[in-house]
Short mmCIF file of C-alpha atoms and ligand atoms in Angstrom, two decimals:
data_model
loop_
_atom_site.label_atom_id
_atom_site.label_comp_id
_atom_site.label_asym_id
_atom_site.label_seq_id
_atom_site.Cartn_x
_atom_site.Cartn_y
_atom_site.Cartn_z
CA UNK X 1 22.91 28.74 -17.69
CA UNK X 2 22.32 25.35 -18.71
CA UNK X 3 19.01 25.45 -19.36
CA UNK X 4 17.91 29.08 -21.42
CA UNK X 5 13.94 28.49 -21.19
CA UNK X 6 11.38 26.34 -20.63
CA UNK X 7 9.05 25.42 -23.97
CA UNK X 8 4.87 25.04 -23.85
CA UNK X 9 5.17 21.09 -25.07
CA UNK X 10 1.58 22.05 -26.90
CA UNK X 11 1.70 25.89 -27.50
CA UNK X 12 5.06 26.55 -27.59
CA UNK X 13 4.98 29.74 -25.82
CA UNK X 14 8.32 30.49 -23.85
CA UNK X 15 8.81 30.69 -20.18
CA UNK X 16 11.72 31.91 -17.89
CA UNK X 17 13.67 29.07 -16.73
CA UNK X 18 15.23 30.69 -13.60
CA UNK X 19 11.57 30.80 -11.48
CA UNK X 20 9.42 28.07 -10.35
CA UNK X 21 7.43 27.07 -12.71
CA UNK X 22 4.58 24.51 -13.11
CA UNK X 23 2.23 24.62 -16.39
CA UNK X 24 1.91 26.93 -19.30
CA UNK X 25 0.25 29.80 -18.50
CA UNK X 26 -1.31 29.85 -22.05
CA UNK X 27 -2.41 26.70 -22.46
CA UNK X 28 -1.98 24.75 -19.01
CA UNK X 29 0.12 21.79 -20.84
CA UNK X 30 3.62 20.68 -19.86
CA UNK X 31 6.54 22.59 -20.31
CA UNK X 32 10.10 21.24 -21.46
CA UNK X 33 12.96 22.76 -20.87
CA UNK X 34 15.68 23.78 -23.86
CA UNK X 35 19.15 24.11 -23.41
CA UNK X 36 22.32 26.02 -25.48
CA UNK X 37 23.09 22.25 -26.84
CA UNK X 38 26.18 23.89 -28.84
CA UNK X 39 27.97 25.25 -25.21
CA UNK X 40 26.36 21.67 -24.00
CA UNK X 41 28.53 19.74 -26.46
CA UNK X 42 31.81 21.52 -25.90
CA UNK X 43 32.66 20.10 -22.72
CA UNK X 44 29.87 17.08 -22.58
CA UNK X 45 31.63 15.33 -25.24
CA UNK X 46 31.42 11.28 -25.62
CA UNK X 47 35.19 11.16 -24.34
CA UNK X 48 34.26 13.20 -21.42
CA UNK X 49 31.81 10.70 -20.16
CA UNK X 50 34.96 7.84 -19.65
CA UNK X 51 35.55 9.81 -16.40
CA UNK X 52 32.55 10.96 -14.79
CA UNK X 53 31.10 9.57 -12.51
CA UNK X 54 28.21 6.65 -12.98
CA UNK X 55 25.01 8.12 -11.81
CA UNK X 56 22.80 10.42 -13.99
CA UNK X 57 24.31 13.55 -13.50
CA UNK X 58 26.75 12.62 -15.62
CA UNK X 59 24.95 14.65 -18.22
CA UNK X 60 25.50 17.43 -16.24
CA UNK X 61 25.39 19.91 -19.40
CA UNK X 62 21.89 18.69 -19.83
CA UNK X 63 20.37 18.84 -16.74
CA UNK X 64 18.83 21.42 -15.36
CA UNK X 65 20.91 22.76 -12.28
CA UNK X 66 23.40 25.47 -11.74
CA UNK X 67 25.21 25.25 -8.08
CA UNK X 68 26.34 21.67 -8.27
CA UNK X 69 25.19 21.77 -4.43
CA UNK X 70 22.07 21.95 -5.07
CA UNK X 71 22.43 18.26 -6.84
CA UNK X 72 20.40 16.13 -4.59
CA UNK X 73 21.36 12.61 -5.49
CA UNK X 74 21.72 9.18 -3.75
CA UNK X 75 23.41 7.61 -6.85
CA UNK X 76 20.25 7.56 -9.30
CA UNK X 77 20.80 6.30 -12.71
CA UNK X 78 23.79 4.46 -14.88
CA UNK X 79 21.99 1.75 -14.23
CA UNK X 80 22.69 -2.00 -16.39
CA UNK X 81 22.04 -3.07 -19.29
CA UNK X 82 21.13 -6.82 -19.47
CA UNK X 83 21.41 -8.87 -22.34
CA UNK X 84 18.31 -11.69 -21.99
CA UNK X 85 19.69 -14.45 -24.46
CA UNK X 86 17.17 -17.05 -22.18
CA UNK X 87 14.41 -15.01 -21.99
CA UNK X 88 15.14 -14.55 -25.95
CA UNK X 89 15.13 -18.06 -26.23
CA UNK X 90 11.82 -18.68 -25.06
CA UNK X 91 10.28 -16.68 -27.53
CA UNK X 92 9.59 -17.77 -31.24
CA UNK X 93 11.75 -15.92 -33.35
CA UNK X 94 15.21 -14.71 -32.66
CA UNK X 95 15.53 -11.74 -31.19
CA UNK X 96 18.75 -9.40 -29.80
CA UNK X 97 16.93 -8.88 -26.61
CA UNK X 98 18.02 -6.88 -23.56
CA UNK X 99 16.70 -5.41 -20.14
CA UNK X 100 17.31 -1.87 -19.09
CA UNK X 101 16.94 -2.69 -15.21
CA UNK X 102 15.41 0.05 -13.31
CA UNK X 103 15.02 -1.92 -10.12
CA UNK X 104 18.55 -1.27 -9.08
CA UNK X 105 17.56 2.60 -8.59
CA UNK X 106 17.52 4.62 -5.57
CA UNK X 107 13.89 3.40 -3.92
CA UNK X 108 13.64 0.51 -6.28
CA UNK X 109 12.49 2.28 -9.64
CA UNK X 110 12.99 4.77 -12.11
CA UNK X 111 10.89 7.47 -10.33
CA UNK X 112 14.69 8.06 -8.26
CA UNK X 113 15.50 9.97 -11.77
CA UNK X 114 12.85 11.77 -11.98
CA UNK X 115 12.63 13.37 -8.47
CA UNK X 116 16.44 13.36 -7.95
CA UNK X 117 16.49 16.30 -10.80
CA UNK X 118 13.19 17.54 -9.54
CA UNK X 119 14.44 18.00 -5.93
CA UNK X 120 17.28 19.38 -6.86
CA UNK X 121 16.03 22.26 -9.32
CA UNK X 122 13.28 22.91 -6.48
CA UNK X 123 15.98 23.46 -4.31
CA UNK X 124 18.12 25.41 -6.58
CA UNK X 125 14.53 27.82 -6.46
CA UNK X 126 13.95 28.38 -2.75
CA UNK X 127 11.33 25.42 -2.38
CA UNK X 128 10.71 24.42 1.31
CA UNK X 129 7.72 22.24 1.15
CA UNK X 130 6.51 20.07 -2.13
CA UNK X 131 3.60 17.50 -2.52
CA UNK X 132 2.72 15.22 -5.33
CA UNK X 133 -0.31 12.03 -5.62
CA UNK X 134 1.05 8.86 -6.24
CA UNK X 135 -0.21 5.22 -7.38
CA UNK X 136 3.33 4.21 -5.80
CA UNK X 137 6.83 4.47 -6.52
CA UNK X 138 6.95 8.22 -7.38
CA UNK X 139 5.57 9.03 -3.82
CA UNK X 140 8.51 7.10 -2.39
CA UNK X 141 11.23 8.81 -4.44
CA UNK X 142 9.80 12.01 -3.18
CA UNK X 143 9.98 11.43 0.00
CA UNK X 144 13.55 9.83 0.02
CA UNK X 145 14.83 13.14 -2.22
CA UNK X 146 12.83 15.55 -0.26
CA UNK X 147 13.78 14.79 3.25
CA UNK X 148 17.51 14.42 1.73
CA UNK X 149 17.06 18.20 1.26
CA UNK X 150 15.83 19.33 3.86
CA UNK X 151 12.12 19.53 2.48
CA UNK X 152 8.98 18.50 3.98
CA UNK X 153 6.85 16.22 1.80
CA UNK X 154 3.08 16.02 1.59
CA UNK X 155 2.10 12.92 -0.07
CA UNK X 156 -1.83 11.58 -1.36
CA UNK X 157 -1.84 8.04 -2.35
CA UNK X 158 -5.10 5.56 -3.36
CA UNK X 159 -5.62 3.56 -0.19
CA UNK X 160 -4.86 0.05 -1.87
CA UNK X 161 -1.29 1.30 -2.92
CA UNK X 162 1.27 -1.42 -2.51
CA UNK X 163 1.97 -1.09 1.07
CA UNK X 164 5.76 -1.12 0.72
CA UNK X 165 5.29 2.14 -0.83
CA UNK X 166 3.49 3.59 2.03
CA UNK X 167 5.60 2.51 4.62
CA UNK X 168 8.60 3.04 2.87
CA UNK X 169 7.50 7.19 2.74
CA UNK X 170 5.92 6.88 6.13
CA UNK X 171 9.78 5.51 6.93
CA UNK X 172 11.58 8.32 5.32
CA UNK X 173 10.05 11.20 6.88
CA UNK X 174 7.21 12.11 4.51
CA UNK X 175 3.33 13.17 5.66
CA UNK X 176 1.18 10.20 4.02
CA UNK X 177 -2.50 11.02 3.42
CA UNK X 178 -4.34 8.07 1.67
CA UNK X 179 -7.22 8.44 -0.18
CA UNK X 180 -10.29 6.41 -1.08
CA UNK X 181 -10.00 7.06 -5.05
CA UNK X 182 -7.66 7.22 -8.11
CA UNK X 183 -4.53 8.89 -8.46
CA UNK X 184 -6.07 11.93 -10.43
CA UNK X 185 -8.42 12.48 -7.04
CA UNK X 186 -5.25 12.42 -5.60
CA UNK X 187 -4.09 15.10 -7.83
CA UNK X 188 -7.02 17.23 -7.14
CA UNK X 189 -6.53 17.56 -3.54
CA UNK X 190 -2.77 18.40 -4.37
CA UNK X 191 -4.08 21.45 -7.10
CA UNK X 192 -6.79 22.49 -4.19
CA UNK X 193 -4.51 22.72 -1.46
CA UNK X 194 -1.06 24.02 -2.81
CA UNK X 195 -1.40 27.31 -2.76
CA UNK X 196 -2.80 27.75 0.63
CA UNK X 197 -0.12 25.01 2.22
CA UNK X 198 2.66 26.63 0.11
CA UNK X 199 3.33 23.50 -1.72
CA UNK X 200 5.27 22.88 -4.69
CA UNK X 201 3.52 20.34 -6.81
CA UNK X 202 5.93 17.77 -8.24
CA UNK X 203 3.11 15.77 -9.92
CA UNK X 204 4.28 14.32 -13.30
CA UNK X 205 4.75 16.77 -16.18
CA UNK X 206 3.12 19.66 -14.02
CA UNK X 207 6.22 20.45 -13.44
CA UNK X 208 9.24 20.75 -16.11
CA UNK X 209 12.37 18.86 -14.45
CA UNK X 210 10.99 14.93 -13.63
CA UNK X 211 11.12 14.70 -17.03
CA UNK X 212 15.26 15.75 -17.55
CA UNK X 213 16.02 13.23 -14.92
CA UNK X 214 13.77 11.07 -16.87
CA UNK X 215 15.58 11.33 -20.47
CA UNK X 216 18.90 10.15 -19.18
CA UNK X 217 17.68 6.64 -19.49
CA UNK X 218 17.77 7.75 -23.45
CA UNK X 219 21.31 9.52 -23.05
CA UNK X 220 22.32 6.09 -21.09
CA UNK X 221 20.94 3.53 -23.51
CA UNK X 222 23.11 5.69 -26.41
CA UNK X 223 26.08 5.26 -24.45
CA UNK X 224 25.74 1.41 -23.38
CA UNK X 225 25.32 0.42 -26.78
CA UNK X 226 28.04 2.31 -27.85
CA UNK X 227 26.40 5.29 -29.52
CA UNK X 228 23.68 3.52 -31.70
CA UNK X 229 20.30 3.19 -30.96
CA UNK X 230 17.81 -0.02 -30.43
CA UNK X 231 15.08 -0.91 -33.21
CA UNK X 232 12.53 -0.83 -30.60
CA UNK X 233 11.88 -0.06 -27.23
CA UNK X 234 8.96 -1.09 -25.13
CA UNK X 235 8.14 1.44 -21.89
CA UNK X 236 5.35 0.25 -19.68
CA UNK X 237 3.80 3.67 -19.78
CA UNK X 238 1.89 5.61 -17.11
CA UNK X 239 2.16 9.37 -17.08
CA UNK X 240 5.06 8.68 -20.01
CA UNK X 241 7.32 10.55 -18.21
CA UNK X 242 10.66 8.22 -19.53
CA UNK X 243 8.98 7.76 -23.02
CA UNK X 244 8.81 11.45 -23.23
CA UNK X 245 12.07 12.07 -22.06
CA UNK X 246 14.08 9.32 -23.93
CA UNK X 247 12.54 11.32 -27.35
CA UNK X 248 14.02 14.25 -26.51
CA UNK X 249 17.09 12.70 -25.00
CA UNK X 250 17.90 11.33 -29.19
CA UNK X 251 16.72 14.89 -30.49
CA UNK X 252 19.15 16.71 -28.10
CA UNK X 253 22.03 13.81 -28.61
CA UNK X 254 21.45 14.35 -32.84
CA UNK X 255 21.55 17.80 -32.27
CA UNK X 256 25.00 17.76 -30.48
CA UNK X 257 26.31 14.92 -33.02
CA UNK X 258 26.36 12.20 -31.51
CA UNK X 259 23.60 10.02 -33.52
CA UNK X 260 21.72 10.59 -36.38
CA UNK X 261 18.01 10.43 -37.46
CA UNK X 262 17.02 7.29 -36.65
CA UNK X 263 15.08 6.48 -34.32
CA UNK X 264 14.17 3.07 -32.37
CA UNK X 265 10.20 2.74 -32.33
CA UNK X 266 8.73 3.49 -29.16
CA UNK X 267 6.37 1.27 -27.88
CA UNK X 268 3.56 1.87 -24.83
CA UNK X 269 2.56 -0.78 -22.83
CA UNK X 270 -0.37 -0.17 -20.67
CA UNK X 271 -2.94 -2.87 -19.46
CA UNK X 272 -6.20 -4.13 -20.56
CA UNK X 273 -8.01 -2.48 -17.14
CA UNK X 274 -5.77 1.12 -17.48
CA UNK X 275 -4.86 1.79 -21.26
CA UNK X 276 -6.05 5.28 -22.41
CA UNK X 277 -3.09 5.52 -25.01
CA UNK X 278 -3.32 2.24 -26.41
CA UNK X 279 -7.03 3.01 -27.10
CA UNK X 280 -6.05 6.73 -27.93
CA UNK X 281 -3.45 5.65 -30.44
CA UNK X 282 -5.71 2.74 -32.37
CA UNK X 283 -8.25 5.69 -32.54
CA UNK X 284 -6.22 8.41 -34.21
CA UNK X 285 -6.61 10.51 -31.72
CA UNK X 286 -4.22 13.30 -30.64
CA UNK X 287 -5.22 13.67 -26.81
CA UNK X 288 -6.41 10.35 -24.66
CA UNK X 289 -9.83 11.17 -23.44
CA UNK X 290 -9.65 9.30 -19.18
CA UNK X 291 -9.89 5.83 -18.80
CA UNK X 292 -12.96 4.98 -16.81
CA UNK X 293 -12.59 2.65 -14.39
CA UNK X 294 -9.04 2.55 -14.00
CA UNK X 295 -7.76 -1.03 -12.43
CA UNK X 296 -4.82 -2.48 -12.89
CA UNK X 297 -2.50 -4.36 -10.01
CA UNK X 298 0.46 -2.70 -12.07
CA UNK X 299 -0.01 0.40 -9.64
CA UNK X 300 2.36 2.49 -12.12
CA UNK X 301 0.20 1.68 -14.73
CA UNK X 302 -3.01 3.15 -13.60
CA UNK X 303 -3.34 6.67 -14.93
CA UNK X 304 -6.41 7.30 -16.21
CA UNK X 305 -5.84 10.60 -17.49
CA UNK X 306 -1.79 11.48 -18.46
CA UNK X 307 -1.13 15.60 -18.98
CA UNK X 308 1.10 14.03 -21.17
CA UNK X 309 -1.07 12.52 -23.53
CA UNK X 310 -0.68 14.03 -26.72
CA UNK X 311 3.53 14.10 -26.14
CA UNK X 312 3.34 10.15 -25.66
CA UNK X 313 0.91 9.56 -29.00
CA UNK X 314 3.40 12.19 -30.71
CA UNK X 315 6.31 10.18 -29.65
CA UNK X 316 4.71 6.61 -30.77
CA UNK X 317 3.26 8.02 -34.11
CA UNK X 318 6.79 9.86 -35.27
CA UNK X 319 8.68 6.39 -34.43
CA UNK X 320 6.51 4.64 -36.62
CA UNK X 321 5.79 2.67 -32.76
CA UNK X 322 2.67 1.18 -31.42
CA UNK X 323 0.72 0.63 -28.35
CA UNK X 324 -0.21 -2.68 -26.90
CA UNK X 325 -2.53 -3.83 -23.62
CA UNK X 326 -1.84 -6.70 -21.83
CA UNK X 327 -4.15 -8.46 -19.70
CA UNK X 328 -3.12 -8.32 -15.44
CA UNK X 329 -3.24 -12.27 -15.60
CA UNK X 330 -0.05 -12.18 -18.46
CA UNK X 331 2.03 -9.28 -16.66
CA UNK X 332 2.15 -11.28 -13.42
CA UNK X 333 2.84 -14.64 -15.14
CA UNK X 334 6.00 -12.69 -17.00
CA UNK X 335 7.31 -11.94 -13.58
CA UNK X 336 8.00 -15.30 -13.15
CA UNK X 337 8.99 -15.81 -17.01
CA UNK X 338 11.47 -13.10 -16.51
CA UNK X 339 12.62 -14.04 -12.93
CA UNK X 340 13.33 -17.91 -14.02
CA UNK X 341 15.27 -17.21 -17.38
CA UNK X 342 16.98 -13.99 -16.47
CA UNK X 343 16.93 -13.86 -12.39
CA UNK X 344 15.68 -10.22 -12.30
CA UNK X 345 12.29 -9.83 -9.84
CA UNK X 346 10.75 -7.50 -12.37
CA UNK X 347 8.04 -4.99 -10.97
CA UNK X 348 4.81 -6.20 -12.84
CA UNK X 349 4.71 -2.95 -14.69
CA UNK X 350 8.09 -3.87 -16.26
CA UNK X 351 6.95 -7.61 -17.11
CA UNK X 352 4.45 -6.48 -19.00
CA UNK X 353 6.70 -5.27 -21.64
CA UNK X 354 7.00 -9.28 -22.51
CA UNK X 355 3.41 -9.96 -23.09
CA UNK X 356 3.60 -7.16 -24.98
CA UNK X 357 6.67 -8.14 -27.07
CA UNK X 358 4.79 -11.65 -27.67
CA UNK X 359 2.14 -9.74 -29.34
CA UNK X 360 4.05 -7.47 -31.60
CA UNK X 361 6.00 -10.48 -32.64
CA UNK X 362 2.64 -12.20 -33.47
CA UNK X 363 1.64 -9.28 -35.42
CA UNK X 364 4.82 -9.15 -37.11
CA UNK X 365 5.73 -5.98 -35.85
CA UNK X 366 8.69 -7.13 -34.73
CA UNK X 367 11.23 -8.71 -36.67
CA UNK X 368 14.22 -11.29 -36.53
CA UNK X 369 17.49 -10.12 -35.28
CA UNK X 370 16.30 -7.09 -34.36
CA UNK X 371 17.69 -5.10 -31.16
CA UNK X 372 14.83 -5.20 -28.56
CA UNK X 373 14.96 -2.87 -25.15
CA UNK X 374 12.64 -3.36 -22.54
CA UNK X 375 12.25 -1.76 -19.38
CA UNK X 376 12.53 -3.49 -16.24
CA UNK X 377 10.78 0.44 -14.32
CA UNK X 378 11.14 -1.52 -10.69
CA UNK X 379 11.48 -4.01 -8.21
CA UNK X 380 9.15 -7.02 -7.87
CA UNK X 381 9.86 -6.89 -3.77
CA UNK X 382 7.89 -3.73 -3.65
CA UNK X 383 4.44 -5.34 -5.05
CA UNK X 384 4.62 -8.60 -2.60
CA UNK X 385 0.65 -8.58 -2.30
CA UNK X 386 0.39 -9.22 -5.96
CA UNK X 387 2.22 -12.69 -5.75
CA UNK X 388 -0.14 -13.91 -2.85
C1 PLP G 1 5.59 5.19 -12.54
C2 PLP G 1 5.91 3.85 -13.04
C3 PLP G 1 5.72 3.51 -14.38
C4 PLP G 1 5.15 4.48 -15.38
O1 PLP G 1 6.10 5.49 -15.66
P1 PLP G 1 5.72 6.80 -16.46
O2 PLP G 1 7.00 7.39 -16.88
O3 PLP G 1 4.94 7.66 -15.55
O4 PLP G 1 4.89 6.36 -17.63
C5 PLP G 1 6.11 2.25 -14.78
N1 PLP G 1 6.63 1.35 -13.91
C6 PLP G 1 6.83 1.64 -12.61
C7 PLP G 1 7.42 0.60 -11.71
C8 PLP G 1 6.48 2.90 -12.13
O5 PLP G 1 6.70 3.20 -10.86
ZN1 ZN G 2 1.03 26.17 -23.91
#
């Protein structure tokens, strides 16, 4: 078995990995799954990788299914790497600058990861029916992975979700329920129902495999820049799925040889009107109490409350990163900053990381020459009402 458990990310109690699983039973935080990393690295081996083929699975070895026909994939992941020399140029010091683009996903973002490893182990387990709230893009990479195997979807969305998202699930075969609230009221209606409905709940970090299909964007970033890391990374950060997962993605590739102890700094970018980590982090806190008020038109961005939490500040704090809100008025401008000098239609979310980057580079936080990743998360077409 690839995977030999699954890990409380708080407690650190063990669970099996072979059952369906959602939270810790102790302690009702997230639970990450470990692998044999020594069998891992004796046939995933950096030489190995010159032949497979370019999607995420890839990494086979360190994801989480068995039967590769349970792999439910529509050619997620291996996606570019962009160096922004104009973009660079535009900003006041001189910077080694580059764009991890997202966008060019499955469904138009990063959630494709995510799900396609989620589907897939939920498959591998039996599961015939899963459900999930959404602010967006994670609803539609459900329901695109889901109906690809054979599953039937149940998805609860805020009602003033970008409507590209609804009627892209409505479009590939998903039930669409929208809901006057946030996405944690969302979530409640998912944890109320599931067990009567026989749902599986795929919400983020409630249950253990998003997150592996998540990390590859750390395994990936390794490889395109030829097995060294950046000096900083900024993640425009919701439930911190990716951030999560690109952490463990280094500790797993140190602990199969293939980098060493450093680490880029991880930065979260959240804004001004959803940003329960940035304030979290500033405040020395270990868990990020919910954001009231959530509003933000970065739709991926508004999580009040991430299960998360205390993973993501864990993350920043051992990088030596930060966390940094941006205002909704700068992340939409920076579409168009990005778009003009680079000719990627960031999703807002992602064009916040260059507000963000202005800041840090104000505060000194970021220096010259220094090897800069942000995260281009998805496409700009998807969010059309925000550019009206
Ligand atoms: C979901 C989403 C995010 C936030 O991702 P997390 O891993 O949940 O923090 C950022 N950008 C886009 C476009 C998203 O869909
Ligand atoms: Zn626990």
């Amino acid at each position: 078995m690839n995977v030999t458990h699954l890990e409380c990310g708080n407690c650190h109690k063990e669970h099996e990995a072979n059952v369906l699983q959602n939270l810790c039973i102790e302690c009702g935080k997230p639970l990450l799954a470990r692998y044999d990393l020594t069998k891992a690295a004796e046939t995933l081996t950096k030489e190995s990788l010159k032949t497979r083929p370019e999607n995420l699975w890839r990494y086979a070895e360190v994801l989480p299914v068995e039967q590769a026909e349970n792999v439910v994939s529509l050619g997620e992941g291996f996606t570019p790497l962009f160096k922004a020399e104009k973009l660079a140029a535009t900003l006041p010091i001189k910077l080694n600058l580059y764009i991890k683009d997202e966008s060019t996903n499955p469904t138009q973002s990063f959630k494709a990861r995510g799900m396609s490893a989620a589907v897939s182990m939920a498959k591998e387990l039996g599961v015939k029916k899963v459900a999930a709230p959404s602010a967006g893009n994670a609803a539609g990479a459900l329901a695109a992975y889901a109906s690809r195997a054979g599953m039937e979807t149940f998805l609860f969305m805020p009602k003033d979700t970008p409507r590209a998202n609804i009627i892209e699930c409505e479009q590939t075969g998903a039930n669409v329920t929208l809901i006057d609230g946030l996405i944690t009221d969302c979530g409640k209606i998912v944890a109320e129902r599931k067990d009567a409905e026989g749902w599986f709940d795929v919400s983020t970090l409630k249950e253990p495999y998003r997150v592996e299909g998540k990390k590859t964007m750390g395994y990936e970033l390794a490889e395109q820049f030829d097995w060294t890391l950046p000096d900083v990374i900024l993640y425009p950060t919701g439930g911190g799925t990716g951030l999560i997962g690109m952490w463990k993605a280094f500790d797993e590739m140190e602990a199969m040889g293939w980098i060493d102890s450093r680490r880029p700094r991880m930065v979260s970018v959240q804004s001004i009107g959803c940003a329960p980590i940035v304030k979290a982090f500033h405040e020395g806190e270990v868990f990020a109490a919910e954001f009231p008020n959530a509003a933000t038109v970065a739709s991926g961005l508004r999580v009040p409350k991430a299960i998360g939490d205390f993973l993501i500040l864990d993350a920043l704090r051992k990088s030596d990163g930060t966390a940094v809100a941006v205002s909704d008025e700068d992340l939409i401008s920076a579409v168009k900053e990005i778009g003009a000098a680079e000719g990627l239609f960031c999703a807002p979310e992602g064009a916040a990381c260059l507000p963000a980057l202005c800041e840090l580079i104000e505060q000194d936080s970021v220096k010259e020459n220094e090897m800069v990743v942000i995260f281009n998360t998805g496409a700009g077409v998807k969010y059309l009402e925000c550019f009206e």
